[in-house]
Amino acid sequence: MTTTPDLQTLSDFLDSQRPHVAELDQGLDQVLTAVLAASRQISYDLQQGALAGILGSADTDNVQGEVQKKLDIIANDSLIDALKRCEPVAGMASEENDDCIANNPAGRYLVLFDPLDGSSNIDVNMSVGTIFSILPVTQTPVTKESFFQPGSRQIAAGYVLYGPATLLVLTLGNGVNVFTLDRDQGEFYLTASQLQIPADTQEFAINMSNQRHWEAPVQRYISECLAGKTGERGKDFNMRWVASMVGDVHRILSRGGIFMYPYDLKDPKKAGRLRLMYEANPMSFLIEQAGGQATTGRQRILDVQPNDLHQRIPVMLGSAVEVRLVTSYHG
Ligand code: AHG
Ligand code: MN
Ligand code: MN
């Protein structure tokens, strides 16, 4: 039995936002509803796990040369099916598809997504997520180039975190709100409003196994954190790494912290590990909307002009004081 009678549903929340967000009257809510219909299905698939025979590798590679898991493909298909049926969607682009997919030529929105983020966590029953970014159509007909808008143009962005609870974390450009899925009713309820990331933190998230490959500014920042109370920073730091950006960003939105996936020299041709358009941009929008900062170390992420659907970028985001400090080290 569920006990959520006096919480606001997502659709009531969206109605309450209509006076403040003009796009909601132009079908943005239908786009969100489509993304969430797919997410509900993904949440159910993940819950079934081995019982549904959907764990493990699909033995195929995506455009980035990464081996796809069965659930990467299932989640991608769910999102594409739902968005294709959604009239306001003019086109979509996914981590798992080389090219963009055109939809309704009269649609107003472009949707980019990482259908399953942190997919190395699937087979060990740890948290994963779906990340999405919604851009306006600014030119027709829609081509790949139509998607190449800086993150500052996003109309909405968010993620669904499939953890012990399934959560939607959403921004429409006026703050960040959290909704929890009631699995019995299939309804998302508002459970936290207007998140604010503390400016100060004593927690960092980075894959330490890459340390020897980092550039000097990141080496300096992390070694000062590791030096703790008796070092330059005069305080001890804690470290966390979920191996799913959705999980790490959710912790930072909940209690502060800094997340970094910097450029490294392991493969100098790669600009970074994470992808600008469906990982860095939506997460940076959420982080800024909650009072945090997001940079590449050298530039605000939301100002970067994209030139490829799958381009990679260094990412440093979270508590403002720490992001400012590591960015200042990049000179
Ligand atoms: P994806 O599963 O969509 O390819 O993304 C995984 C990303 C990100 O979620 C996470 O922060 C990072 O890769 C983990 O990288 P490591 O394997 O270096 O830990
Ligand atoms: Mn990802
Ligand atoms: Mn993914």
CSV table of C-alpha atoms and ligand atoms in Angstrom, one decimal:
chain,number,residue,atom,x,y,z
A,1,MET,CA,0.0,0.0,0.0
A,2,THR,CA,1.2,3.5,-0.8
A,3,THR,CA,0.8,6.6,1.4
A,4,THR,CA,1.3,9.5,-0.9
A,5,PRO,CA,-2.1,11.3,-0.9
A,6,ASP,CA,-1.0,14.8,0.0
A,7,LEU,CA,2.0,15.1,-2.3
A,8,GLN,CA,1.9,17.0,-5.6
A,9,THR,CA,1.9,14.9,-8.7
A,10,LEU,CA,4.3,15.8,-11.5
A,11,SER,CA,1.3,16.8,-13.7
A,12,ASP,CA,-0.1,19.1,-11.0
A,13,PHE,CA,3.4,20.5,-10.6
A,14,LEU,CA,3.7,21.1,-14.4
A,15,ASP,CA,0.3,22.9,-14.3
A,16,SER,CA,1.5,25.1,-11.5
A,17,GLN,CA,4.5,26.1,-13.7
A,18,ARG,CA,2.5,27.1,-16.8
A,19,PRO,CA,2.5,30.8,-15.8
A,20,HIS,CA,6.3,30.8,-15.5
A,21,VAL,CA,7.4,28.4,-18.3
A,22,ALA,CA,5.8,29.5,-21.7
A,23,GLU,CA,7.0,26.3,-23.4
A,24,LEU,CA,4.7,24.1,-21.2
A,25,ASP,CA,1.8,25.4,-23.3
A,26,GLN,CA,3.6,24.4,-26.5
A,27,GLY,CA,3.9,20.7,-25.7
A,28,LEU,CA,6.9,20.5,-23.5
A,29,ASP,CA,4.9,18.6,-20.9
A,30,GLN,CA,4.1,16.1,-23.6
A,31,VAL,CA,7.8,15.6,-24.3
A,32,LEU,CA,8.4,15.1,-20.6
A,33,THR,CA,5.5,12.7,-20.3
A,34,ALA,CA,7.0,10.6,-23.2
A,35,VAL,CA,10.5,10.5,-21.6
A,36,LEU,CA,8.9,9.4,-18.3
A,37,ALA,CA,6.8,6.8,-19.9
A,38,ALA,CA,10.0,5.2,-21.2
A,39,SER,CA,11.7,5.7,-17.8
A,40,ARG,CA,9.0,3.9,-16.0
A,41,GLN,CA,9.4,1.0,-18.4
A,42,ILE,CA,13.2,1.1,-17.9
A,43,SER,CA,12.8,1.2,-14.1
A,44,TYR,CA,10.6,-1.9,-14.4
A,45,ASP,CA,13.0,-3.7,-16.7
A,46,LEU,CA,15.9,-3.0,-14.3
A,47,GLN,CA,13.9,-4.3,-11.4
A,48,GLN,CA,13.2,-7.6,-13.2
A,49,GLY,CA,17.0,-7.9,-14.0
A,50,ALA,CA,18.1,-11.6,-14.4
A,51,LEU,CA,14.5,-12.8,-14.2
A,52,ALA,CA,13.8,-11.1,-17.6
A,53,GLY,CA,17.1,-12.4,-19.0
A,54,ILE,CA,18.2,-8.9,-19.9
A,55,LEU,CA,21.5,-8.6,-18.0
A,56,GLY,CA,24.9,-8.9,-19.7
A,57,SER,CA,26.5,-7.7,-22.9
A,58,ALA,CA,24.7,-7.4,-26.2
A,59,ASP,CA,28.0,-8.1,-28.0
A,60,THR,CA,27.7,-5.0,-30.2
A,61,ASP,CA,29.6,-1.7,-30.2
A,62,ASN,CA,28.1,1.8,-30.2
A,63,VAL,CA,29.4,4.8,-32.2
A,64,GLN,CA,32.0,5.5,-29.5
A,65,GLY,CA,33.4,1.9,-29.8
A,66,GLU,CA,32.0,1.0,-26.4
A,67,VAL,CA,30.5,-2.5,-25.9
A,68,GLN,CA,26.7,-2.2,-25.5
A,69,LYS,CA,24.9,-4.0,-22.7
A,70,LYS,CA,21.5,-5.5,-23.5
A,71,LEU,CA,19.9,-2.9,-21.3
A,72,ASP,CA,21.6,0.0,-23.1
A,73,ILE,CA,19.7,-1.2,-26.2
A,74,ILE,CA,16.4,-1.9,-24.4
A,75,ALA,CA,16.5,1.5,-22.7
A,76,ASN,CA,17.4,3.2,-26.0
A,77,ASP,CA,14.5,1.5,-27.8
A,78,SER,CA,12.0,2.4,-25.1
A,79,LEU,CA,13.0,6.1,-25.4
A,80,ILE,CA,13.0,6.2,-29.1
A,81,ASP,CA,9.6,4.5,-29.3
A,82,ALA,CA,8.0,6.9,-26.8
A,83,LEU,CA,9.5,10.0,-28.4
A,84,LYS,CA,8.6,9.0,-32.0
A,85,ARG,CA,4.9,9.0,-30.9
A,86,CYS,CA,5.2,12.4,-29.3
A,87,GLU,CA,4.0,15.1,-31.7
A,88,PRO,CA,6.1,18.1,-30.3
A,89,VAL,CA,9.3,16.2,-30.9
A,90,ALA,CA,11.1,17.3,-34.1
A,91,GLY,CA,14.1,15.0,-33.7
A,92,MET,CA,16.2,13.1,-31.2
A,93,ALA,CA,19.8,12.0,-30.6
A,94,SER,CA,21.1,9.3,-28.4
A,95,GLU,CA,24.4,8.0,-27.1
A,96,GLU,CA,23.6,4.7,-28.7
A,97,ASN,CA,22.8,6.0,-32.3
A,98,ASP,CA,25.5,7.3,-34.7
A,99,ASP,CA,23.1,9.9,-36.2
A,100,CYS,CA,20.1,11.9,-35.1
A,101,ILE,CA,16.6,10.6,-35.8
A,102,ALA,CA,14.2,13.0,-37.5
A,103,ASN,CA,10.6,13.0,-36.2
A,104,ASN,CA,7.7,15.4,-36.7
A,105,PRO,CA,8.8,18.2,-39.1
A,106,ALA,CA,6.4,20.5,-37.4
A,107,GLY,CA,7.7,19.7,-33.9
A,108,ARG,CA,9.2,22.3,-31.7
A,109,TYR,CA,11.7,20.3,-29.6
A,110,LEU,CA,14.9,18.3,-30.0
A,111,VAL,CA,15.6,15.7,-27.3
A,112,LEU,CA,19.1,14.3,-26.6
A,113,PHE,CA,19.6,11.4,-24.2
A,114,ASP,CA,21.9,9.0,-22.5
A,115,PRO,CA,19.4,6.1,-22.2
A,116,LEU,CA,21.4,4.3,-19.5
A,117,ASP,CA,24.2,6.1,-17.8
A,118,GLY,CA,26.7,4.1,-15.7
A,119,SER,CA,25.9,0.9,-17.6
A,120,SER,CA,29.0,-0.9,-16.1
A,121,ASN,CA,26.8,-0.9,-12.9
A,122,ILE,CA,24.0,-2.9,-14.4
A,123,ASP,CA,25.4,-6.4,-13.9
A,124,VAL,CA,26.4,-5.6,-10.3
A,125,ASN,CA,23.0,-4.3,-9.3
A,126,MET,CA,24.1,-0.8,-8.6
A,127,SER,CA,22.5,2.6,-9.5
A,128,VAL,CA,22.2,3.7,-13.1
A,129,GLY,CA,20.2,6.5,-14.7
A,130,THR,CA,18.7,8.1,-17.8
A,131,ILE,CA,19.9,11.6,-18.7
A,132,PHE,CA,18.0,14.0,-21.1
A,133,SER,CA,18.3,17.4,-22.6
A,134,ILE,CA,15.6,19.4,-24.4
A,135,LEU,CA,16.5,22.1,-27.0
A,136,PRO,CA,14.3,24.3,-29.1
A,137,VAL,CA,14.1,23.9,-32.9
A,138,THR,CA,15.7,27.0,-34.4
A,139,GLN,CA,15.9,25.9,-38.0
A,140,THR,CA,14.0,23.6,-40.3
A,141,PRO,CA,14.3,21.0,-41.8
A,142,VAL,CA,16.0,19.4,-38.8
A,143,THR,CA,19.5,18.1,-39.5
A,144,LYS,CA,22.4,17.1,-37.2
A,145,GLU,CA,23.5,20.7,-37.2
A,146,SER,CA,20.2,21.8,-35.6
A,147,PHE,CA,21.3,20.0,-32.4
A,148,PHE,CA,24.6,22.0,-32.2
A,149,GLN,CA,23.4,24.6,-29.8
A,150,PRO,CA,25.3,25.5,-26.6
A,151,GLY,CA,23.9,24.1,-23.3
A,152,SER,CA,22.7,27.6,-22.3
A,153,ARG,CA,19.9,27.2,-24.9
A,154,GLN,CA,18.4,24.1,-23.1
A,155,ILE,CA,14.7,24.6,-22.2
A,156,ALA,CA,14.6,21.7,-19.8
A,157,ALA,CA,17.0,18.9,-18.6
A,158,GLY,CA,17.0,16.2,-16.1
A,159,TYR,CA,17.8,12.6,-15.2
A,160,VAL,CA,16.0,9.6,-13.8
A,161,LEU,CA,18.0,7.8,-11.1
A,162,TYR,CA,17.2,4.1,-10.8
A,163,GLY,CA,18.4,3.5,-7.3
A,164,PRO,CA,16.6,2.0,-4.2
A,165,ALA,CA,13.9,4.5,-5.3
A,166,THR,CA,13.4,5.8,-8.8
A,167,LEU,CA,13.7,9.6,-8.9
A,168,LEU,CA,13.2,12.2,-11.5
A,169,VAL,CA,15.4,15.3,-11.0
A,170,LEU,CA,14.2,18.1,-13.3
A,171,THR,CA,14.9,21.7,-14.2
A,172,LEU,CA,12.7,23.9,-16.5
A,173,GLY,CA,15.2,26.8,-15.9
A,174,ASN,CA,13.7,28.0,-12.7
A,175,GLY,CA,15.3,25.8,-10.1
A,176,VAL,CA,15.7,22.0,-9.5
A,177,ASN,CA,12.9,19.8,-8.2
A,178,VAL,CA,12.9,16.0,-7.3
A,179,PHE,CA,10.0,13.6,-7.9
A,180,THR,CA,9.8,10.1,-6.6
A,181,LEU,CA,8.1,7.3,-8.6
A,182,ASP,CA,5.3,5.5,-6.8
A,183,ARG,CA,5.8,2.1,-8.4
A,184,ASP,CA,2.3,0.9,-7.6
A,185,GLN,CA,0.6,3.9,-9.1
A,186,GLY,CA,3.2,4.6,-11.8
A,187,GLU,CA,3.0,8.3,-10.7
A,188,PHE,CA,5.9,10.7,-9.9
A,189,TYR,CA,5.3,12.8,-6.8
A,190,LEU,CA,7.2,16.0,-5.9
A,191,THR,CA,9.4,15.1,-2.9
A,192,ALA,CA,12.0,17.9,-2.7
A,193,SER,CA,11.8,21.4,-4.1
A,194,GLN,CA,14.3,24.0,-5.1
A,195,LEU,CA,17.6,22.1,-4.3
A,196,GLN,CA,20.6,24.3,-3.4
A,197,ILE,CA,24.1,22.9,-3.5
A,198,PRO,CA,26.2,24.2,-0.5
A,199,ALA,CA,29.0,26.4,-1.9
A,200,ASP,CA,31.6,24.7,0.4
A,201,THR,CA,32.3,20.9,0.5
A,202,GLN,CA,34.7,18.4,1.9
A,203,GLU,CA,33.9,15.6,-0.6
A,204,PHE,CA,35.3,14.9,-4.1
A,205,ALA,CA,34.4,12.4,-6.8
A,206,ILE,CA,37.1,11.4,-9.4
A,207,ASN,CA,38.4,8.1,-10.8
A,208,MET,CA,41.7,8.1,-8.9
A,209,SER,CA,43.0,5.2,-11.0
A,210,ASN,CA,43.7,7.8,-13.8
A,211,GLN,CA,45.8,10.0,-11.5
A,212,ARG,CA,49.1,9.6,-13.3
A,213,HIS,CA,47.5,10.7,-16.6
A,214,TRP,CA,46.0,14.0,-15.3
A,215,GLU,CA,47.2,17.5,-16.2
A,216,ALA,CA,49.1,19.5,-13.6
A,217,PRO,CA,46.1,21.7,-12.4
A,218,VAL,CA,44.0,18.6,-11.5
A,219,GLN,CA,47.1,16.9,-9.9
A,220,ARG,CA,47.6,20.0,-7.7
A,221,TYR,CA,43.9,20.3,-6.7
A,222,ILE,CA,43.5,16.6,-5.7
A,223,SER,CA,46.9,16.4,-3.9
A,224,GLU,CA,45.8,19.4,-1.8
A,225,CYS,CA,42.5,17.7,-1.0
A,226,LEU,CA,44.4,14.5,0.0
A,227,ALA,CA,46.8,16.4,2.2
A,228,GLY,CA,43.9,17.1,4.5
A,229,LYS,CA,43.9,19.1,7.7
A,230,THR,CA,47.7,19.6,7.9
A,231,GLY,CA,48.0,20.6,4.2
A,232,GLU,CA,47.3,23.8,2.2
A,233,ARG,CA,43.4,23.4,2.5
A,234,GLY,CA,43.4,22.9,6.2
A,235,LYS,CA,40.6,20.4,6.2
A,236,ASP,CA,40.1,16.7,5.5
A,237,PHE,CA,38.3,15.5,2.4
A,238,ASN,CA,36.2,12.4,1.8
A,239,MET,CA,36.0,10.6,-1.6
A,240,ARG,CA,33.1,8.9,-3.4
A,241,TRP,CA,32.8,7.3,-6.9
A,242,VAL,CA,29.6,5.7,-8.0
A,243,ALA,CA,30.8,5.1,-11.6
A,244,SER,CA,27.5,6.5,-12.8
A,245,MET,CA,27.5,10.2,-13.3
A,246,VAL,CA,23.8,10.3,-12.4
A,247,GLY,CA,24.6,8.8,-9.0
A,248,ASP,CA,27.5,11.2,-8.3
A,249,VAL,CA,25.6,14.2,-9.5
A,250,HIS,CA,22.6,13.2,-7.4
A,251,ARG,CA,24.7,13.0,-4.3
A,252,ILE,CA,26.2,16.5,-5.1
A,253,LEU,CA,22.7,18.0,-5.6
A,254,SER,CA,21.7,16.4,-2.3
A,255,ARG,CA,24.6,17.3,0.0
A,256,GLY,CA,27.3,19.1,-2.0
A,257,GLY,CA,30.6,18.0,-3.4
A,258,ILE,CA,32.7,18.2,-6.6
A,259,PHE,CA,32.7,15.8,-9.5
A,260,MET,CA,35.5,15.7,-12.0
A,261,TYR,CA,36.1,13.7,-15.1
A,262,PRO,CA,39.1,15.7,-16.4
A,263,TYR,CA,41.0,15.5,-19.7
A,264,ASP,CA,43.8,13.0,-19.3
A,265,LEU,CA,46.8,11.9,-21.2
A,266,LYS,CA,45.9,8.2,-21.2
A,267,ASP,CA,44.5,8.7,-24.7
A,268,PRO,CA,45.5,12.3,-25.6
A,269,LYS,CA,43.3,12.4,-28.7
A,270,LYS,CA,40.2,12.0,-26.5
A,271,ALA,CA,39.0,15.4,-25.2
A,272,GLY,CA,37.6,13.8,-22.1
A,273,ARG,CA,35.5,10.7,-21.1
A,274,LEU,CA,32.1,12.3,-20.9
A,275,ARG,CA,29.9,13.5,-23.8
A,276,LEU,CA,29.0,17.2,-24.0
A,277,MET,CA,25.5,17.0,-25.4
A,278,TYR,CA,23.7,14.3,-23.4
A,279,GLU,CA,25.9,14.1,-20.2
A,280,ALA,CA,27.8,17.4,-19.5
A,281,ASN,CA,25.2,19.9,-20.7
A,282,PRO,CA,22.1,18.6,-19.0
A,283,MET,CA,24.0,18.0,-15.7
A,284,SER,CA,25.6,21.4,-15.9
A,285,PHE,CA,22.2,23.0,-16.4
A,286,LEU,CA,20.9,21.2,-13.3
A,287,ILE,CA,24.0,22.1,-11.2
A,288,GLU,CA,23.9,25.8,-12.1
A,289,GLN,CA,20.1,25.9,-11.4
A,290,ALA,CA,20.9,24.6,-7.9
A,291,GLY,CA,23.6,27.3,-7.3
A,292,GLY,CA,26.6,25.3,-8.3
A,293,GLN,CA,29.1,25.7,-11.1
A,294,ALA,CA,30.2,23.6,-14.1
A,295,THR,CA,33.4,24.1,-16.1
A,296,THR,CA,35.8,22.3,-18.4
A,297,GLY,CA,38.6,23.7,-16.2
A,298,ARG,CA,39.0,26.5,-18.7
A,299,GLN,CA,35.4,27.5,-19.8
A,300,ARG,CA,31.8,27.3,-18.5
A,301,ILE,CA,30.4,24.1,-20.0
A,302,LEU,CA,27.1,25.7,-20.9
A,303,ASP,CA,28.9,28.2,-23.2
A,304,VAL,CA,30.7,25.5,-25.3
A,305,GLN,CA,29.7,25.5,-29.0
A,306,PRO,CA,29.1,21.9,-30.0
A,307,ASN,CA,30.3,20.5,-33.3
A,308,ASP,CA,29.5,16.8,-33.0
A,309,LEU,CA,26.6,14.9,-31.4
A,310,HIS,CA,29.1,12.6,-29.6
A,311,GLN,CA,31.9,15.0,-28.7
A,312,ARG,CA,33.7,14.5,-25.4
A,313,ILE,CA,34.6,17.2,-22.9
A,314,PRO,CA,36.4,17.5,-19.5
A,315,VAL,CA,33.9,18.0,-16.7
A,316,MET,CA,34.3,19.7,-13.3
A,317,LEU,CA,31.0,20.4,-11.5
A,318,GLY,CA,29.4,20.9,-8.1
A,319,SER,CA,30.0,23.2,-5.1
A,320,ALA,CA,30.9,26.7,-6.3
A,321,VAL,CA,33.9,27.3,-4.1
A,322,GLU,CA,35.7,24.1,-5.2
A,323,VAL,CA,34.8,24.4,-8.9
A,324,ARG,CA,36.1,28.0,-8.9
A,325,LEU,CA,39.3,26.8,-7.2
A,326,VAL,CA,40.2,24.0,-9.6
A,327,THR,CA,39.2,26.2,-12.5
A,328,SER,CA,41.6,29.0,-11.2
A,329,TYR,CA,44.4,26.4,-11.2
A,330,HIS,CA,44.0,26.0,-15.0
A,331,GLY,CA,45.0,29.6,-15.2
B,1,AHG,P1,27.9,5.4,-19.9
B,1,AHG,O1,27.6,4.2,-19.1
B,1,AHG,O2,26.7,6.1,-20.4
B,1,AHG,O3,28.9,5.1,-21.0
B,1,AHG,O4,28.6,6.5,-19.0
B,1,AHG,C1,29.5,6.1,-18.0
B,1,AHG,C2,30.3,7.4,-17.6
B,1,AHG,C3,29.7,8.1,-16.3
B,1,AHG,O5,28.4,7.8,-16.0
B,1,AHG,C4,30.7,7.8,-15.2
B,1,AHG,O6,30.9,8.9,-14.4
B,1,AHG,C5,31.9,7.3,-15.9
B,1,AHG,O7,31.6,6.9,-17.2
B,1,AHG,C6,32.6,6.2,-15.2
B,1,AHG,O8,33.9,6.1,-15.7
B,1,AHG,P2,34.9,5.0,-15.2
B,1,AHG,O9,34.7,3.8,-15.9
B,1,AHG,O10,36.3,5.7,-15.5
B,1,AHG,O11,34.7,4.9,-13.7
B,2,MN,MN,26.7,8.1,-19.6
B,3,MN,MN,24.9,5.3,-21.5
